[in-house]
Amino acid sequence: MPGELIAQAPLAERDGSRMLVIDRQSGTWADRTFRDLPGFLQPTDCLVLNESKVFPSRLLGHRPDRTGRIEVFLVEPVSPDERRWRALVRPGRKLPVGERILFGPDFAATVLDREEHGQRILELHAPDVWEAIFAQGHVPLPPYIGRADEAEDRDRYQTVYARERGSVAAPTAGLHFTPRVLAEITAPVARVTLHVGLGTFQPLHSTTVEENHLHKERFYVSDEARATINAARRVVAAGTTSVRTLESMDEKQGETDIFIYPGYTFKRVGAMLTNFHLPQSSLLLLVCAFGGTELMLDAYRHAVRERYRFFSYGDCMLIL
C-alpha cells in the first residue's frame, strides 16, 4: 500500500470522510461519504457505539542523573488504587526492576516487575496519579503517524461521545461521528464500553493464524444497552471494538481476549462500520471474517486505487 495514503492528520470536518459501502450478498460496493450513514440505518436496527475514552498514556521521562529519554506507554492499571500499571517501556534493556523514571517535579515511576513481550509493572508516584497523567501525558498516536502529537489531537483522537476513561488507542470508526450525524440517526443507539488495549492493536506474532492469542481487554454492557441490542432486528457495530464487545457479551462485564478470524460464526453483529486496517493485524482478520476474505481484499485494492485515506485518521467502510 502506498505510504502516502496513510492519513497523518484528521480532516477539517470529522464527518467529511469517504465511506466505501460494501454489500456482502451481491459482492459489490459503492463510493459514498460518511454523512450518508443515517440513510443506511433502519428504525428496527440498533447502532452500537463504544464510549471508551482515550487518555494520554504516553509518558516521556528520564532516569535520575541521566539525560537519555525513557518512553513509557501505560496500558492498564493493575491495582485498585490505579497506582500500579502494566506498561511498555523503551529502551527496556536499561530499566531493570527497581529503576526509577522521572516525568516531572512531582511525578515518577518505579519498575516493580518484568513480564513477557517487554512489558513492565510500574508504580506511579504523584499526589494525584490521574491529574499527573493528564498534565504530563501525550496522546498515544499510532507509530504510522510520523509526527509528534499536537494540542488538536486531544480532541480529534477522541470520539464525541467518549465517556469512560480507559483506552490507549481510539476506537477509530467512531471518530467520524458528529452531533449532527448522530441526530439524523433514527435507529436506537446502544452504548457499550471496551477499553482498547494491546489486544486490539498489537501485531500478530505468528504467521499461523490459530497460534496467535490476544491480550485481554476490559468491557462492560449495561442492562439497558443489552435490552436495546437484543430487541433489534439488525445490530450495526461501529468499530471492531464494538464487534468484540457484542461477541463477548454473554457476561455483563469482564475481560475478553476473543480472537475473530475467517471461519468464525458471528452471533450478534449484522453490519459493521470500520476504518481500513493494517496488514498482519487481528483487525484485518476480523473484517475478513465478517465480509469474506476475497471481497474484503478486493475492496481494499479498490480503496487504494481510489486514493482512500487509511488507518486511524483515515476513511471508513460500511459492510452490510
PDB file of N, CA, C and O in Angstrom, residues 230-267:
ATOM      1  N   ASN A 230     -30.731  -6.624  22.111  1.00  0.00           N
ATOM      2  CA  ASN A 230     -31.499  -7.851  21.924  1.00  0.00           C
ATOM      3  C   ASN A 230     -32.833  -7.608  21.222  1.00  0.00           C
ATOM      4  O   ASN A 230     -33.390  -8.523  20.606  1.00  0.00           O
ATOM      5  N   ALA A 231     -33.344  -6.379  21.299  1.00  0.00           N
ATOM      6  CA  ALA A 231     -34.630  -6.064  20.669  1.00  0.00           C
ATOM      7  C   ALA A 231     -34.504  -5.720  19.194  1.00  0.00           C
ATOM      8  O   ALA A 231     -35.512  -5.655  18.480  1.00  0.00           O
ATOM      9  N   ALA A 232     -33.290  -5.530  18.707  1.00  0.00           N
ATOM     10  CA  ALA A 232     -33.087  -5.070  17.329  1.00  0.00           C
ATOM     11  C   ALA A 232     -33.206  -6.209  16.331  1.00  0.00           C
ATOM     12  O   ALA A 232     -32.846  -7.354  16.616  1.00  0.00           O
ATOM     13  N   ARG A 233     -33.686  -5.868  15.166  1.00  0.00           N
ATOM     14  CA  ARG A 233     -33.713  -6.837  14.063  1.00  0.00           C
ATOM     15  C   ARG A 233     -32.318  -7.022  13.482  1.00  0.00           C
ATOM     16  O   ARG A 233     -31.941  -8.106  13.063  1.00  0.00           O
ATOM     17  N   ARG A 234     -31.555  -5.920  13.417  1.00  0.00           N
ATOM     18  CA  ARG A 234     -30.171  -5.981  12.929  1.00  0.00           C
ATOM     19  C   ARG A 234     -29.302  -5.110  13.827  1.00  0.00           C
ATOM     20  O   ARG A 234     -29.650  -3.978  14.154  1.00  0.00           O
ATOM     21  N   VAL A 235     -28.156  -5.648  14.233  1.00  0.00           N
ATOM     22  CA  VAL A 235     -27.218  -4.908  15.076  1.00  0.00           C
ATOM     23  C   VAL A 235     -26.078  -4.397  14.208  1.00  0.00           C
ATOM     24  O   VAL A 235     -25.404  -5.169  13.514  1.00  0.00           O
ATOM     25  N   VAL A 236     -25.872  -3.089  14.238  1.00  0.00           N
ATOM     26  CA  VAL A 236     -24.830  -2.442  13.436  1.00  0.00           C
ATOM     27  C   VAL A 236     -23.729  -1.983  14.393  1.00  0.00           C
ATOM     28  O   VAL A 236     -23.948  -1.099  15.225  1.00  0.00           O
ATOM     29  N   ALA A 237     -22.566  -2.577  14.286  1.00  0.00           N
ATOM     30  CA  ALA A 237     -21.464  -2.276  15.194  1.00  0.00           C
ATOM     31  C   ALA A 237     -20.598  -1.179  14.612  1.00  0.00           C
ATOM     32  O   ALA A 237     -20.116  -1.290  13.481  1.00  0.00           O
ATOM     33  N   ALA A 238     -20.384  -0.106  15.381  1.00  0.00           N
ATOM     34  CA  ALA A 238     -19.472   0.954  14.974  1.00  0.00           C
ATOM     35  C   ALA A 238     -18.083   0.601  15.491  1.00  0.00           C
ATOM     36  O   ALA A 238     -17.754   0.868  16.642  1.00  0.00           O
ATOM     37  N   GLY A 239     -17.303  -0.047  14.650  1.00  0.00           N
ATOM     38  CA  GLY A 239     -15.930  -0.375  15.005  1.00  0.00           C
ATOM     39  C   GLY A 239     -15.725  -1.804  15.452  1.00  0.00           C
ATOM     40  O   GLY A 239     -16.639  -2.472  15.941  1.00  0.00           O
ATOM     41  N   THR A 240     -14.499  -2.267  15.280  1.00  0.00           N
ATOM     42  CA  THR A 240     -14.156  -3.639  15.662  1.00  0.00           C
ATOM     43  C   THR A 240     -14.220  -3.833  17.174  1.00  0.00           C
ATOM     44  O   THR A 240     -14.470  -4.950  17.642  1.00  0.00           O
ATOM     45  N   THR A 241     -14.003  -2.776  17.961  1.00  0.00           N
ATOM     46  CA  THR A 241     -14.109  -2.938  19.414  1.00  0.00           C
ATOM     47  C   THR A 241     -15.549  -3.179  19.829  1.00  0.00           C
ATOM     48  O   THR A 241     -15.813  -3.948  20.756  1.00  0.00           O
ATOM     49  N   SER A 242     -16.499  -2.537  19.145  1.00  0.00           N
ATOM     50  CA  SER A 242     -17.913  -2.827  19.409  1.00  0.00           C
ATOM     51  C   SER A 242     -18.240  -4.261  19.009  1.00  0.00           C
ATOM     52  O   SER A 242     -19.008  -4.950  19.694  1.00  0.00           O
ATOM     53  N   VAL A 243     -17.665  -4.722  17.899  1.00  0.00           N
ATOM     54  CA  VAL A 243     -17.873  -6.107  17.468  1.00  0.00           C
ATOM     55  C   VAL A 243     -17.390  -7.075  18.540  1.00  0.00           C
ATOM     56  O   VAL A 243     -18.101  -8.012  18.928  1.00  0.00           O
ATOM     57  N   ARG A 244     -16.192  -6.850  19.047  1.00  0.00           N
ATOM     58  CA  ARG A 244     -15.627  -7.766  20.032  1.00  0.00           C
ATOM     59  C   ARG A 244     -16.440  -7.743  21.327  1.00  0.00           C
ATOM     60  O   ARG A 244     -16.588  -8.767  21.991  1.00  0.00           O
ATOM     61  N   THR A 245     -16.966  -6.574  21.675  1.00  0.00           N
ATOM     62  CA  THR A 245     -17.827  -6.496  22.853  1.00  0.00           C
ATOM     63  C   THR A 245     -19.114  -7.278  22.637  1.00  0.00           C
ATOM     64  O   THR A 245     -19.533  -8.057  23.499  1.00  0.00           O
ATOM     65  N   LEU A 246     -19.754  -7.074  21.493  1.00  0.00           N
ATOM     66  CA  LEU A 246     -21.003  -7.766  21.192  1.00  0.00           C
ATOM     67  C   LEU A 246     -20.825  -9.277  21.181  1.00  0.00           C
ATOM     68  O   LEU A 246     -21.690 -10.020  21.665  1.00  0.00           O
ATOM     69  N   GLU A 247     -19.717  -9.731  20.644  1.00  0.00           N
ATOM     70  CA  GLU A 247     -19.486 -11.167  20.549  1.00  0.00           C
ATOM     71  C   GLU A 247     -19.007 -11.759  21.874  1.00  0.00           C
ATOM     72  O   GLU A 247     -18.830 -12.973  21.975  1.00  0.00           O
ATOM     73  N   SER A 248     -18.782 -10.898  22.888  1.00  0.00           N
ATOM     74  CA  SER A 248     -18.340 -11.365  24.211  1.00  0.00           C
ATOM     75  C   SER A 248     -19.371 -11.126  25.294  1.00  0.00           C
ATOM     76  O   SER A 248     -19.122 -11.427  26.464  1.00  0.00           O
ATOM     77  N   MET A 249     -20.559 -10.592  24.939  1.00  0.00           N
ATOM     78  CA  MET A 249     -21.462 -10.076  25.969  1.00  0.00           C
ATOM     79  C   MET A 249     -22.390 -11.111  26.584  1.00  0.00           C
ATOM     80  O   MET A 249     -23.451 -10.775  27.084  1.00  0.00           O
ATOM     81  N   ASP A 250     -21.959 -12.382  26.589  1.00  0.00           N
ATOM     82  CA  ASP A 250     -22.689 -13.356  27.402  1.00  0.00           C
ATOM     83  C   ASP A 250     -22.601 -12.963  28.872  1.00  0.00           C
ATOM     84  O   ASP A 250     -23.488 -13.282  29.668  1.00  0.00           O
ATOM     85  N   GLU A 251     -21.524 -12.244  29.205  1.00  0.00           N
ATOM     86  CA  GLU A 251     -21.361 -11.686  30.543  1.00  0.00           C
ATOM     87  C   GLU A 251     -21.605 -10.182  30.475  1.00  0.00           C
ATOM     88  O   GLU A 251     -21.362  -9.545  29.448  1.00  0.00           O
ATOM     89  N   LYS A 252     -22.048  -9.603  31.585  1.00  0.00           N
ATOM     90  CA  LYS A 252     -22.309  -8.162  31.633  1.00  0.00           C
ATOM     91  C   LYS A 252     -21.014  -7.365  31.579  1.00  0.00           C
ATOM     92  O   LYS A 252     -20.935  -6.317  30.931  1.00  0.00           O
ATOM     93  N   GLN A 253     -19.999  -7.853  32.255  1.00  0.00           N
ATOM     94  CA  GLN A 253     -18.713  -7.180  32.257  1.00  0.00           C
ATOM     95  C   GLN A 253     -17.629  -8.200  32.522  1.00  0.00           C
ATOM     96  O   GLN A 253     -17.892  -9.309  32.969  1.00  0.00           O
ATOM     97  N   GLY A 254     -16.411  -7.809  32.230  1.00  0.00           N
ATOM     98  CA  GLY A 254     -15.295  -8.708  32.445  1.00  0.00           C
ATOM     99  C   GLY A 254     -14.165  -8.385  31.501  1.00  0.00           C
ATOM    100  O   GLY A 254     -13.968  -7.228  31.113  1.00  0.00           O
ATOM    101  N   GLU A 255     -13.408  -9.396  31.123  1.00  0.00           N
ATOM    102  CA  GLU A 255     -12.297  -9.238  30.189  1.00  0.00           C
ATOM    103  C   GLU A 255     -12.512 -10.184  29.024  1.00  0.00           C
ATOM    104  O   GLU A 255     -13.010 -11.294  29.184  1.00  0.00           O
ATOM    105  N   THR A 256     -12.133  -9.721  27.850  1.00  0.00           N
ATOM    106  CA  THR A 256     -12.257 -10.580  26.672  1.00  0.00           C
ATOM    107  C   THR A 256     -10.945 -10.616  25.904  1.00  0.00           C
ATOM    108  O   THR A 256     -10.277  -9.591  25.757  1.00  0.00           O
ATOM    109  N   ASP A 257     -10.583 -11.802  25.463  1.00  0.00           N
ATOM    110  CA  ASP A 257      -9.450 -11.944  24.553  1.00  0.00           C
ATOM    111  C   ASP A 257      -9.918 -12.634  23.267  1.00  0.00           C
ATOM    112  O   ASP A 257      -9.148 -13.304  22.589  1.00  0.00           O
ATOM    113  N   ILE A 258     -11.193 -12.425  22.937  1.00  0.00           N
ATOM    114  CA  ILE A 258     -11.768 -13.061  21.765  1.00  0.00           C
ATOM    115  C   ILE A 258     -10.969 -12.701  20.515  1.00  0.00           C
ATOM    116  O   ILE A 258     -10.635 -11.533  20.288  1.00  0.00           O
ATOM    117  N   PHE A 259     -10.632 -13.692  19.730  1.00  0.00           N
ATOM    118  CA  PHE A 259      -9.844 -13.534  18.508  1.00  0.00           C
ATOM    119  C   PHE A 259     -10.703 -14.027  17.350  1.00  0.00           C
ATOM    120  O   PHE A 259     -10.991 -15.220  17.234  1.00  0.00           O
ATOM    121  N   ILE A 260     -11.142 -13.099  16.520  1.00  0.00           N
ATOM    122  CA  ILE A 260     -12.074 -13.416  15.435  1.00  0.00           C
ATOM    123  C   ILE A 260     -11.314 -13.424  14.111  1.00  0.00           C
ATOM    124  O   ILE A 260     -10.692 -12.420  13.744  1.00  0.00           O
ATOM    125  N   TYR A 261     -11.358 -14.550  13.416  1.00  0.00           N
ATOM    126  CA  TYR A 261     -10.700 -14.662  12.114  1.00  0.00           C
ATOM    127  C   TYR A 261     -11.574 -15.515  11.204  1.00  0.00           C
ATOM    128  O   TYR A 261     -12.568 -16.108  11.660  1.00  0.00           O
ATOM    129  N   PRO A 262     -11.280 -15.558   9.897  1.00  0.00           N
ATOM    130  CA  PRO A 262     -12.158 -16.264   8.966  1.00  0.00           C
ATOM    131  C   PRO A 262     -12.499 -17.681   9.424  1.00  0.00           C
ATOM    132  O   PRO A 262     -11.633 -18.435   9.860  1.00  0.00           O
ATOM    133  N   GLY A 263     -13.795 -17.979   9.346  1.00  0.00           N
ATOM    134  CA  GLY A 263     -14.334 -19.231   9.841  1.00  0.00           C
ATOM    135  C   GLY A 263     -15.185 -19.031  11.076  1.00  0.00           C
ATOM    136  O   GLY A 263     -15.964 -19.916  11.453  1.00  0.00           O
ATOM    137  N   TYR A 264     -15.082 -17.847  11.687  1.00  0.00           N
ATOM    138  CA  TYR A 264     -15.860 -17.535  12.890  1.00  0.00           C
ATOM    139  C   TYR A 264     -17.327 -17.293  12.509  1.00  0.00           C
ATOM    140  O   TYR A 264     -17.621 -16.676  11.485  1.00  0.00           O
ATOM    141  N   THR A 265     -18.245 -17.780  13.337  1.00  0.00           N
ATOM    142  CA  THR A 265     -19.677 -17.541  13.134  1.00  0.00           C
ATOM    143  C   THR A 265     -20.135 -16.437  14.072  1.00  0.00           C
ATOM    144  O   THR A 265     -20.076 -16.576  15.295  1.00  0.00           O
ATOM    145  N   PHE A 266     -20.577 -15.321  13.497  1.00  0.00           N
ATOM    146  CA  PHE A 266     -20.994 -14.179  14.302  1.00  0.00           C
ATOM    147  C   PHE A 266     -22.347 -14.448  14.945  1.00  0.00           C
ATOM    148  O   PHE A 266     -23.280 -14.925  14.304  1.00  0.00           O
ATOM    149  N   LYS A 267     -22.465 -14.076  16.224  1.00  0.00           N
ATOM    150  CA  LYS A 267     -23.681 -14.334  16.985  1.00  0.00           C
ATOM    151  C   LYS A 267     -24.645 -13.160  16.973  1.00  0.00           C
ATOM    152  O   LYS A 267     -25.860 -13.351  17.041  1.00  0.00           O
TER     153      LYS A 267
END
